[in-house]
Amino acid sequence: MNGPGFLQIAIYLIALIALAKPLGSYMARVYQDESVGLNRWFAGVERLCYRLSGVDPEQDMRWRQYAWAALVFNLFGLLAVYLLQRFQDVLPLNPQALPAVTPDSAFNTAVSFASNTNWQGYGGESTMSYLTQMLGLGVQNFLSAASGMAVLVALIRGFTRRNAQGIGNFWVDMTRGTLYILLPLSFVLALALVGQGVVQTFNPYQTVSLLETSNNTVDAKSMGLAPSPAGEGRGEENQTGKPTKQTLALGPAASQIAIKQLGTNGGGFFSVNSAHPYENPTPLSNFLEMLAILLIPAALCYSFGLMVGDTRQGWAILAAMTLVFVALVCVTVPAEQRGNPALTALGIDQSISAQQAGGNMEGKETRFGIVNSGLWAVATTAASNGSVNSMHDSYTPLGGLAPMWLMQLGEVIFGGVGSGLYGMIVFAIVAVFIAGLMIGRTPEYLGKKIEAYEMKMAAIVILIPPLLVLGGTALSLMLDAGKASIFNPGAHGFSEVLYAWSSAGNNNGSAFGGLSANVPFYNVWLGLAMLFSRYWLMIPVLAIAGSLAAKKTVPVGPGTLPTHTPLFAVLLIITVLMVGALTFVPALALGPIVEHLQMLGHH
Amino acid sequence: MFNYLRPAALMLLLLTLATGVVYPALVTLVAQTVFAEQANGSLIKNSQGDAVGSSLIGQSFSDPRYFWSRPSATANYPYNAAASGGSNLGPTNPALSEAVAARIRALKDADPGNHLPIPVDLVTASASGLDPHISPAAAQYQVQRIAKLRKIDESKLRELIAAHGEGRQWGVLGEQRVNVLQLNLALRNLD
């Protein structure tokens, strides 16, 4: 890394932390039903939504009611996405006349978007009609994110309420999150992205002549080109067998990309996601999209502090997240910058200079180079975003290890909007429990006693994802159907499978894309993994919320472990890393670590 | 759970209207008014007004008289902009070394006298398969060949590269790069 590299990473971190406070306090106001500037615009819409759907916004739900509302709502969203895909061939806004999606792929995609994973087995521009993208995928980008934030807010109420039965109203939390937070931010970001060159149109794909091959049929001195021969462009060839035309995939992309980044969804409009020049055309669009990945998860830490009445509690968690994030950026970026010894052996220049980014450029875009690709890879896996601007499958072993491990940590280093912080709060509960064991006191967190029930639920939250990831990886490697999809040979092929399950089992959505995941085996099994990892975590978290809300608050005493100190932030980091390391180091040793040693050994 | 069916269905419907119809329509409306050129794909038009490419989407070049773009791994043929894709080859996959070795041979065959080290982006496939740019180093590497074949001064070509180079955005963000299609359009204008 050189000066401009360090500078870009520093600017990114500063912007992220600086925005946490203003956005965090705004979101806290939204969820505490306080008036915000946008009330003028949206309060009427909000009331209309409640009235038309027969919701009583004043109802205070018990945790089971809250969970049922969230589950039924998400199930309906899932069904809507499934049906849109199955019938897109007869529905409008399908200018490319794309056929209906197969049942297994449609199931996988519907689960994927409803569960805020956005794992994609399909290529966007060659599979999904504009209508499916907009009305199915785009809508779930909003609603799955709003659902995650709602559950977080319910958990926070568990800490702030005393002797209470209810934890809030799911419909209100979800609607307010969508209308007051996600929609306005997306609108602004979408327009900024269009300004940089992200497409936003309902026109069909555009066909253009290619400079080199059209040149053969026209006077080379003329700047004008031969009039396009009739026909559908795609695959059209001249006498030499080369295509003479290029079909440019377009669509209403910007509106969807804005929310895919802000809502930690990550599902690309186009197949290669934010590596596509129409999805992420410039370094500035890249910066904005990358900032949007971590923006809400970081700011929610501040909202959390405000809502529990002690902003230091929020800063301590944000500090813990940021430290782990920076440490893993320092693994991936230098590993990619060192390049691939196999190419050095062929005499390729991979050095960094004023003239080139150098490093391991396979699967990376020139405008992003190494620093912005590596930083994005770490951000997108720290958050459960999963959008990519480079191909993770082509990363060096250590460069790819950091993103994989970040997912395996349970998506709590920033994590998904809402889900990341509620996961981290569960880890905080475990951390105070461990500390309580060490000093022989009943553990408490934010004034609530942590007892056996909370610990059981916390254990479920922490253990389900590793079970899915390791069990699923083992299953895939034992079955021919699982092994048949592997693309790269050797240890790297193992990494592809482990990465896929880490991604689905933690609702991330990024992939080692060589794995042919759009086959019935992976569509069904990864689909189930995404379902379990989303909802089997959401339910115990709501159970914790309900249990805590019913408790009384204990005053701070001499035996209370302060949870706003650097010491606690370190304890929290250690808890997260210990669980992650103990669970996954053996599996990682078989994949990226073996491959790293092989790579060094060969050359 | 039956109590939740009606509110869930109606809420989904109403919020679908807000986030899936009104929001994208509004963004499209504003985008097509304020940023019409970008919203429709940043097309490059010739003097007759026909689109000859996009300043954001690369094209494939194999004629040694042109600057070559980065290798592309898109389906069916390189730079297939209706099916973006990367190679997904892992760093230790022998197929990667073989592909790179073949690209080195193609570069050397087209330019036997060139013994400069080959910049990495010129022999590795981009993430999208549609990368419109190459690094300045990759452009400089090709100057000798093009100057010889087109019988023009190397300095003239270096001027062209400088004119079509893009620096870091706002002096900080991203990497230095050269837009290959625009460079080659300018190159053809020289004839």
PDB file of N, CA, C and O in Angstrom, chain A residues 420-480:
ATOM      1  N   GLY A 420     -27.007  -7.046  12.736  1.00  0.00           N
ATOM      2  CA  GLY A 420     -25.610  -7.010  13.189  1.00  0.00           C
ATOM      3  C   GLY A 420     -25.513  -6.587  14.634  1.00  0.00           C
ATOM      4  O   GLY A 420     -24.827  -7.220  15.441  1.00  0.00           O
ATOM      5  N   LEU A 421     -26.250  -5.518  14.970  1.00  0.00           N
ATOM      6  CA  LEU A 421     -26.159  -5.020  16.337  1.00  0.00           C
ATOM      7  C   LEU A 421     -26.884  -5.936  17.314  1.00  0.00           C
ATOM      8  O   LEU A 421     -26.407  -6.159  18.426  1.00  0.00           O
ATOM      9  N   TYR A 422     -28.037  -6.518  16.905  1.00  0.00           N
ATOM     10  CA  TYR A 422     -28.655  -7.425  17.870  1.00  0.00           C
ATOM     11  C   TYR A 422     -27.797  -8.661  18.085  1.00  0.00           C
ATOM     12  O   TYR A 422     -27.736  -9.192  19.190  1.00  0.00           O
ATOM     13  N   GLY A 423     -27.070  -9.097  17.049  1.00  0.00           N
ATOM     14  CA  GLY A 423     -26.108 -10.192  17.229  1.00  0.00           C
ATOM     15  C   GLY A 423     -24.989  -9.798  18.174  1.00  0.00           C
ATOM     16  O   GLY A 423     -24.580 -10.560  19.054  1.00  0.00           O
ATOM     17  N   MET A 424     -24.495  -8.542  18.004  1.00  0.00           N
ATOM     18  CA  MET A 424     -23.392  -8.084  18.846  1.00  0.00           C
ATOM     19  C   MET A 424     -23.853  -7.918  20.289  1.00  0.00           C
ATOM     20  O   MET A 424     -23.088  -8.186  21.228  1.00  0.00           O
ATOM     21  N   ILE A 425     -25.096  -7.483  20.492  1.00  0.00           N
ATOM     22  CA  ILE A 425     -25.607  -7.329  21.857  1.00  0.00           C
ATOM     23  C   ILE A 425     -25.694  -8.708  22.518  1.00  0.00           C
ATOM     24  O   ILE A 425     -25.407  -8.862  23.717  1.00  0.00           O
ATOM     25  N   VAL A 426     -26.038  -9.725  21.723  1.00  0.00           N
ATOM     26  CA  VAL A 426     -26.044 -11.083  22.269  1.00  0.00           C
ATOM     27  C   VAL A 426     -24.627 -11.483  22.701  1.00  0.00           C
ATOM     28  O   VAL A 426     -24.426 -12.065  23.771  1.00  0.00           O
ATOM     29  N   PHE A 427     -23.641 -11.128  21.874  1.00  0.00           N
ATOM     30  CA  PHE A 427     -22.254 -11.409  22.272  1.00  0.00           C
ATOM     31  C   PHE A 427     -21.882 -10.623  23.530  1.00  0.00           C
ATOM     32  O   PHE A 427     -21.129 -11.102  24.382  1.00  0.00           O
ATOM     33  N   ALA A 428     -22.405  -9.394  23.658  1.00  0.00           N
ATOM     34  CA  ALA A 428     -22.125  -8.600  24.858  1.00  0.00           C
ATOM     35  C   ALA A 428     -22.706  -9.297  26.094  1.00  0.00           C
ATOM     36  O   ALA A 428     -22.095  -9.304  27.166  1.00  0.00           O
ATOM     37  N   ILE A 429     -23.896  -9.888  25.915  1.00  0.00           N
ATOM     38  CA  ILE A 429     -24.503 -10.623  27.029  1.00  0.00           C
ATOM     39  C   ILE A 429     -23.607 -11.798  27.428  1.00  0.00           C
ATOM     40  O   ILE A 429     -23.361 -12.047  28.608  1.00  0.00           O
ATOM     41  N   VAL A 430     -23.084 -12.501  26.412  1.00  0.00           N
ATOM     42  CA  VAL A 430     -22.177 -13.614  26.701  1.00  0.00           C
ATOM     43  C   VAL A 430     -20.910 -13.095  27.374  1.00  0.00           C
ATOM     44  O   VAL A 430     -20.399 -13.709  28.324  1.00  0.00           O
ATOM     45  N   ALA A 431     -20.419 -11.948  26.918  1.00  0.00           N
ATOM     46  CA  ALA A 431     -19.192 -11.391  27.497  1.00  0.00           C
ATOM     47  C   ALA A 431     -19.393 -11.043  28.974  1.00  0.00           C
ATOM     48  O   ALA A 431     -18.531 -11.357  29.811  1.00  0.00           O
ATOM     49  N   VAL A 432     -20.525 -10.422  29.331  1.00  0.00           N
ATOM     50  CA  VAL A 432     -20.734 -10.090  30.756  1.00  0.00           C
ATOM     51  C   VAL A 432     -20.960 -11.367  31.567  1.00  0.00           C
ATOM     52  O   VAL A 432     -20.577 -11.448  32.735  1.00  0.00           O
ATOM     53  N   PHE A 433     -21.520 -12.378  30.919  1.00  0.00           N
ATOM     54  CA  PHE A 433     -21.704 -13.658  31.599  1.00  0.00           C
ATOM     55  C   PHE A 433     -20.348 -14.280  31.938  1.00  0.00           C
ATOM     56  O   PHE A 433     -20.112 -14.728  33.071  1.00  0.00           O
ATOM     57  N   ILE A 434     -19.450 -14.274  30.955  1.00  0.00           N
ATOM     58  CA  ILE A 434     -18.109 -14.833  31.200  1.00  0.00           C
ATOM     59  C   ILE A 434     -17.411 -14.041  32.292  1.00  0.00           C
ATOM     60  O   ILE A 434     -16.814 -14.599  33.225  1.00  0.00           O
ATOM     61  N   ALA A 435     -17.515 -12.698  32.209  1.00  0.00           N
ATOM     62  CA  ALA A 435     -16.894 -11.857  33.236  1.00  0.00           C
ATOM     63  C   ALA A 435     -17.522 -12.137  34.596  1.00  0.00           C
ATOM     64  O   ALA A 435     -16.815 -12.206  35.617  1.00  0.00           O
ATOM     65  N   GLY A 436     -18.839 -12.340  34.619  1.00  0.00           N
ATOM     66  CA  GLY A 436     -19.527 -12.651  35.859  1.00  0.00           C
ATOM     67  C   GLY A 436     -19.022 -13.944  36.476  1.00  0.00           C
ATOM     68  O   GLY A 436     -18.830 -14.035  37.693  1.00  0.00           O
ATOM     69  N   LEU A 437     -18.780 -14.941  35.639  1.00  0.00           N
ATOM     70  CA  LEU A 437     -18.247 -16.205  36.132  1.00  0.00           C
ATOM     71  C   LEU A 437     -16.880 -16.007  36.766  1.00  0.00           C
ATOM     72  O   LEU A 437     -16.558 -16.589  37.796  1.00  0.00           O
ATOM     73  N   MET A 438     -16.083 -15.141  36.137  1.00  0.00           N
ATOM     74  CA  MET A 438     -14.706 -14.963  36.607  1.00  0.00           C
ATOM     75  C   MET A 438     -14.674 -14.277  37.959  1.00  0.00           C
ATOM     76  O   MET A 438     -13.821 -14.580  38.786  1.00  0.00           O
ATOM     77  N   ILE A 439     -15.609 -13.321  38.212  1.00  0.00           N
ATOM     78  CA  ILE A 439     -15.567 -12.607  39.491  1.00  0.00           C
ATOM     79  C   ILE A 439     -16.624 -13.117  40.460  1.00  0.00           C
ATOM     80  O   ILE A 439     -16.755 -12.597  41.572  1.00  0.00           O
ATOM     81  N   GLY A 440     -17.406 -14.131  40.054  1.00  0.00           N
ATOM     82  CA  GLY A 440     -18.355 -14.751  40.963  1.00  0.00           C
ATOM     83  C   GLY A 440     -19.546 -13.879  41.321  1.00  0.00           C
ATOM     84  O   GLY A 440     -20.006 -13.860  42.451  1.00  0.00           O
ATOM     85  N   ARG A 441     -20.041 -13.101  40.342  1.00  0.00           N
ATOM     86  CA  ARG A 441     -21.224 -12.267  40.570  1.00  0.00           C
ATOM     87  C   ARG A 441     -22.298 -12.619  39.534  1.00  0.00           C
ATOM     88  O   ARG A 441     -21.975 -13.096  38.452  1.00  0.00           O
ATOM     89  N   THR A 442     -23.546 -12.314  39.863  1.00  0.00           N
ATOM     90  CA  THR A 442     -24.597 -12.473  38.866  1.00  0.00           C
ATOM     91  C   THR A 442     -24.361 -11.429  37.781  1.00  0.00           C
ATOM     92  O   THR A 442     -24.268 -10.242  38.080  1.00  0.00           O
ATOM     93  N   PRO A 443     -24.237 -11.877  36.537  1.00  0.00           N
ATOM     94  CA  PRO A 443     -23.954 -10.894  35.487  1.00  0.00           C
ATOM     95  C   PRO A 443     -25.155  -9.994  35.221  1.00  0.00           C
ATOM     96  O   PRO A 443     -26.298 -10.423  35.351  1.00  0.00           O
ATOM     97  N   GLU A 444     -24.891  -8.755  34.917  1.00  0.00           N
ATOM     98  CA  GLU A 444     -25.951  -7.843  34.498  1.00  0.00           C
ATOM     99  C   GLU A 444     -25.443  -6.997  33.354  1.00  0.00           C
ATOM    100  O   GLU A 444     -24.235  -6.740  33.231  1.00  0.00           O
ATOM    101  N   TYR A 445     -26.373  -6.589  32.465  1.00  0.00           N
ATOM    102  CA  TYR A 445     -26.005  -5.753  31.322  1.00  0.00           C
ATOM    103  C   TYR A 445     -27.055  -4.662  31.200  1.00  0.00           C
ATOM    104  O   TYR A 445     -28.246  -4.945  31.134  1.00  0.00           O
ATOM    105  N   LEU A 446     -26.604  -3.420  31.237  1.00  0.00           N
ATOM    106  CA  LEU A 446     -27.483  -2.254  31.135  1.00  0.00           C
ATOM    107  C   LEU A 446     -28.605  -2.309  32.168  1.00  0.00           C
ATOM    108  O   LEU A 446     -29.757  -2.009  31.886  1.00  0.00           O
ATOM    109  N   GLY A 447     -28.243  -2.753  33.375  1.00  0.00           N
ATOM    110  CA  GLY A 447     -29.209  -2.732  34.466  1.00  0.00           C
ATOM    111  C   GLY A 447     -30.139  -3.923  34.508  1.00  0.00           C
ATOM    112  O   GLY A 447     -31.062  -3.961  35.338  1.00  0.00           O
ATOM    113  N   LYS A 448     -29.953  -4.905  33.631  1.00  0.00           N
ATOM    114  CA  LYS A 448     -30.811  -6.079  33.669  1.00  0.00           C
ATOM    115  C   LYS A 448     -29.973  -7.305  34.030  1.00  0.00           C
ATOM    116  O   LYS A 448     -28.879  -7.504  33.478  1.00  0.00           O
ATOM    117  N   LYS A 449     -30.515  -8.113  34.959  1.00  0.00           N
ATOM    118  CA  LYS A 449     -29.822  -9.347  35.321  1.00  0.00           C
ATOM    119  C   LYS A 449     -29.874 -10.325  34.162  1.00  0.00           C
ATOM    120  O   LYS A 449     -30.915 -10.539  33.550  1.00  0.00           O
ATOM    121  N   ILE A 450     -28.723 -10.927  33.871  1.00  0.00           N
ATOM    122  CA  ILE A 450     -28.655 -11.939  32.828  1.00  0.00           C
ATOM    123  C   ILE A 450     -28.735 -13.300  33.518  1.00  0.00           C
ATOM    124  O   ILE A 450     -27.856 -13.669  34.289  1.00  0.00           O
ATOM    125  N   GLU A 451     -29.808 -14.039  33.236  1.00  0.00           N
ATOM    126  CA  GLU A 451     -30.014 -15.314  33.927  1.00  0.00           C
ATOM    127  C   GLU A 451     -30.051 -16.468  32.921  1.00  0.00           C
ATOM    128  O   GLU A 451     -29.800 -16.286  31.744  1.00  0.00           O
ATOM    129  N   ALA A 452     -30.413 -17.641  33.437  1.00  0.00           N
ATOM    130  CA  ALA A 452     -30.298 -18.854  32.624  1.00  0.00           C
ATOM    131  C   ALA A 452     -31.078 -18.749  31.312  1.00  0.00           C
ATOM    132  O   ALA A 452     -30.588 -19.151  30.258  1.00  0.00           O
ATOM    133  N   TYR A 453     -32.297 -18.165  31.355  1.00  0.00           N
ATOM    134  CA  TYR A 453     -33.112 -18.098  30.155  1.00  0.00           C
ATOM    135  C   TYR A 453     -32.421 -17.293  29.053  1.00  0.00           C
ATOM    136  O   TYR A 453     -32.339 -17.715  27.896  1.00  0.00           O
ATOM    137  N   GLU A 454     -31.900 -16.125  29.431  1.00  0.00           N
ATOM    138  CA  GLU A 454     -31.214 -15.288  28.435  1.00  0.00           C
ATOM    139  C   GLU A 454     -30.000 -16.014  27.864  1.00  0.00           C
ATOM    140  O   GLU A 454     -29.710 -15.936  26.672  1.00  0.00           O
ATOM    141  N   MET A 455     -29.285 -16.723  28.766  1.00  0.00           N
ATOM    142  CA  MET A 455     -28.077 -17.408  28.289  1.00  0.00           C
ATOM    143  C   MET A 455     -28.427 -18.545  27.333  1.00  0.00           C
ATOM    144  O   MET A 455     -27.712 -18.802  26.368  1.00  0.00           O
ATOM    145  N   LYS A 456     -29.531 -19.241  27.602  1.00  0.00           N
ATOM    146  CA  LYS A 456     -29.938 -20.315  26.680  1.00  0.00           C
ATOM    147  C   LYS A 456     -30.242 -19.734  25.310  1.00  0.00           C
ATOM    148  O   LYS A 456     -29.809 -20.251  24.274  1.00  0.00           O
ATOM    149  N   MET A 457     -31.003 -18.653  25.302  1.00  0.00           N
ATOM    150  CA  MET A 457     -31.348 -18.031  24.031  1.00  0.00           C
ATOM    151  C   MET A 457     -30.092 -17.505  23.319  1.00  0.00           C
ATOM    152  O   MET A 457     -29.939 -17.642  22.103  1.00  0.00           O
ATOM    153  N   ALA A 458     -29.187 -16.898  24.090  1.00  0.00           N
ATOM    154  CA  ALA A 458     -27.944 -16.385  23.506  1.00  0.00           C
ATOM    155  C   ALA A 458     -27.139 -17.527  22.894  1.00  0.00           C
ATOM    156  O   ALA A 458     -26.543 -17.386  21.812  1.00  0.00           O
ATOM    157  N   ALA A 459     -27.139 -18.686  23.586  1.00  0.00           N
ATOM    158  CA  ALA A 459     -26.388 -19.828  23.066  1.00  0.00           C
ATOM    159  C   ALA A 459     -26.974 -20.280  21.729  1.00  0.00           C
ATOM    160  O   ALA A 459     -26.235 -20.614  20.792  1.00  0.00           O
ATOM    161  N   ILE A 460     -28.302 -20.260  21.627  1.00  0.00           N
ATOM    162  CA  ILE A 460     -28.926 -20.647  20.349  1.00  0.00           C
ATOM    163  C   ILE A 460     -28.483 -19.688  19.239  1.00  0.00           C
ATOM    164  O   ILE A 460     -28.073 -20.105  18.154  1.00  0.00           O
ATOM    165  N   VAL A 461     -28.538 -18.380  19.556  1.00  0.00           N
ATOM    166  CA  VAL A 461     -28.163 -17.385  18.547  1.00  0.00           C
ATOM    167  C   VAL A 461     -26.729 -17.600  18.068  1.00  0.00           C
ATOM    168  O   VAL A 461     -26.423 -17.504  16.873  1.00  0.00           O
ATOM    169  N   ILE A 462     -25.851 -17.931  19.009  1.00  0.00           N
ATOM    170  CA  ILE A 462     -24.442 -18.027  18.640  1.00  0.00           C
ATOM    171  C   ILE A 462     -24.120 -19.368  17.980  1.00  0.00           C
ATOM    172  O   ILE A 462     -23.246 -19.449  17.120  1.00  0.00           O
ATOM    173  N   LEU A 463     -24.845 -20.415  18.329  1.00  0.00           N
ATOM    174  CA  LEU A 463     -24.462 -21.740  17.836  1.00  0.00           C
ATOM    175  C   LEU A 463     -25.118 -22.124  16.510  1.00  0.00           C
ATOM    176  O   LEU A 463     -24.569 -22.959  15.782  1.00  0.00           O
ATOM    177  N   ILE A 464     -26.272 -21.555  16.190  1.00  0.00           N
ATOM    178  CA  ILE A 464     -26.952 -22.008  14.960  1.00  0.00           C
ATOM    179  C   ILE A 464     -26.141 -21.740  13.687  1.00  0.00           C
ATOM    180  O   ILE A 464     -25.958 -22.647  12.873  1.00  0.00           O
ATOM    181  N   PRO A 465     -25.607 -20.521  13.505  1.00  0.00           N
ATOM    182  CA  PRO A 465     -24.872 -20.311  12.248  1.00  0.00           C
ATOM    183  C   PRO A 465     -23.677 -21.265  12.051  1.00  0.00           C
ATOM    184  O   PRO A 465     -23.557 -21.851  10.975  1.00  0.00           O
ATOM    185  N   PRO A 466     -22.806 -21.459  13.062  1.00  0.00           N
ATOM    186  CA  PRO A 466     -21.697 -22.402  12.840  1.00  0.00           C
ATOM    187  C   PRO A 466     -22.178 -23.817  12.510  1.00  0.00           C
ATOM    188  O   PRO A 466     -21.581 -24.499  11.678  1.00  0.00           O
ATOM    189  N   LEU A 467     -23.276 -24.206  13.155  1.00  0.00           N
ATOM    190  CA  LEU A 467     -23.822 -25.535  12.883  1.00  0.00           C
ATOM    191  C   LEU A 467     -24.224 -25.649  11.408  1.00  0.00           C
ATOM    192  O   LEU A 467     -23.915 -26.636  10.734  1.00  0.00           O
ATOM    193  N   LEU A 468     -24.904 -24.629  10.915  1.00  0.00           N
ATOM    194  CA  LEU A 468     -25.329 -24.628   9.514  1.00  0.00           C
ATOM    195  C   LEU A 468     -24.118 -24.622   8.585  1.00  0.00           C
ATOM    196  O   LEU A 468     -24.057 -25.369   7.602  1.00  0.00           O
ATOM    197  N   VAL A 469     -23.133 -23.794   8.915  1.00  0.00           N
ATOM    198  CA  VAL A 469     -21.984 -23.622   8.025  1.00  0.00           C
ATOM    199  C   VAL A 469     -21.155 -24.907   7.964  1.00  0.00           C
ATOM    200  O   VAL A 469     -20.883 -25.438   6.878  1.00  0.00           O
ATOM    201  N   LEU A 470     -20.788 -25.419   9.126  1.00  0.00           N
ATOM    202  CA  LEU A 470     -19.903 -26.588   9.129  1.00  0.00           C
ATOM    203  C   LEU A 470     -20.663 -27.842   8.697  1.00  0.00           C
ATOM    204  O   LEU A 470     -20.140 -28.655   7.927  1.00  0.00           O
ATOM    205  N   GLY A 471     -21.890 -27.994   9.183  1.00  0.00           N
ATOM    206  CA  GLY A 471     -22.685 -29.147   8.779  1.00  0.00           C
ATOM    207  C   GLY A 471     -22.958 -29.140   7.280  1.00  0.00           C
ATOM    208  O   GLY A 471     -22.811 -30.160   6.601  1.00  0.00           O
ATOM    209  N   GLY A 472     -23.328 -27.980   6.764  1.00  0.00           N
ATOM    210  CA  GLY A 472     -23.628 -27.863   5.336  1.00  0.00           C
ATOM    211  C   GLY A 472     -22.404 -28.119   4.476  1.00  0.00           C
ATOM    212  O   GLY A 472     -22.479 -28.794   3.447  1.00  0.00           O
ATOM    213  N   THR A 473     -21.248 -27.581   4.904  1.00  0.00           N
ATOM    214  CA  THR A 473     -20.022 -27.804   4.136  1.00  0.00           C
ATOM    215  C   THR A 473     -19.691 -29.292   4.105  1.00  0.00           C
ATOM    216  O   THR A 473     -19.373 -29.853   3.044  1.00  0.00           O
ATOM    217  N   ALA A 474     -19.794 -29.945   5.257  1.00  0.00           N
ATOM    218  CA  ALA A 474     -19.483 -31.371   5.324  1.00  0.00           C
ATOM    219  C   ALA A 474     -20.436 -32.161   4.422  1.00  0.00           C
ATOM    220  O   ALA A 474     -20.001 -33.022   3.646  1.00  0.00           O
ATOM    221  N   LEU A 475     -21.717 -31.832   4.499  1.00  0.00           N
ATOM    222  CA  LEU A 475     -22.715 -32.526   3.669  1.00  0.00           C
ATOM    223  C   LEU A 475     -22.394 -32.360   2.179  1.00  0.00           C
ATOM    224  O   LEU A 475     -22.379 -33.335   1.416  1.00  0.00           O
ATOM    225  N   SER A 476     -22.099 -31.123   1.779  1.00  0.00           N
ATOM    226  CA  SER A 476     -21.834 -30.866   0.361  1.00  0.00           C
ATOM    227  C   SER A 476     -20.633 -31.659  -0.135  1.00  0.00           C
ATOM    228  O   SER A 476     -20.596 -32.097  -1.280  1.00  0.00           O
ATOM    229  N   LEU A 477     -19.630 -31.804   0.734  1.00  0.00           N
ATOM    230  CA  LEU A 477     -18.407 -32.470   0.289  1.00  0.00           C
ATOM    231  C   LEU A 477     -18.558 -33.991   0.284  1.00  0.00           C
ATOM    232  O   LEU A 477     -17.767 -34.692  -0.338  1.00  0.00           O
ATOM    233  N   MET A 478     -19.587 -34.486   0.971  1.00  0.00           N
ATOM    234  CA  MET A 478     -19.800 -35.930   0.966  1.00  0.00           C
ATOM    235  C   MET A 478     -20.652 -36.368  -0.217  1.00  0.00           C
ATOM    236  O   MET A 478     -20.642 -37.523  -0.596  1.00  0.00           O
ATOM    237  N   LEU A 479     -21.422 -35.425  -0.779  1.00  0.00           N
ATOM    238  CA  LEU A 479     -22.344 -35.794  -1.843  1.00  0.00           C
ATOM    239  C   LEU A 479     -21.803 -35.361  -3.206  1.00  0.00           C
ATOM    240  O   LEU A 479     -21.221 -34.287  -3.335  1.00  0.00           O
ATOM    241  N   ASP A 480     -22.022 -36.205  -4.203  1.00  0.00           N
ATOM    242  CA  ASP A 480     -21.568 -35.870  -5.548  1.00  0.00           C
ATOM    243  C   ASP A 480     -22.234 -34.590  -6.047  1.00  0.00           C
ATOM    244  O   ASP A 480     -21.617 -33.793  -6.747  1.00  0.00           O
TER     245      ASP A 480
END
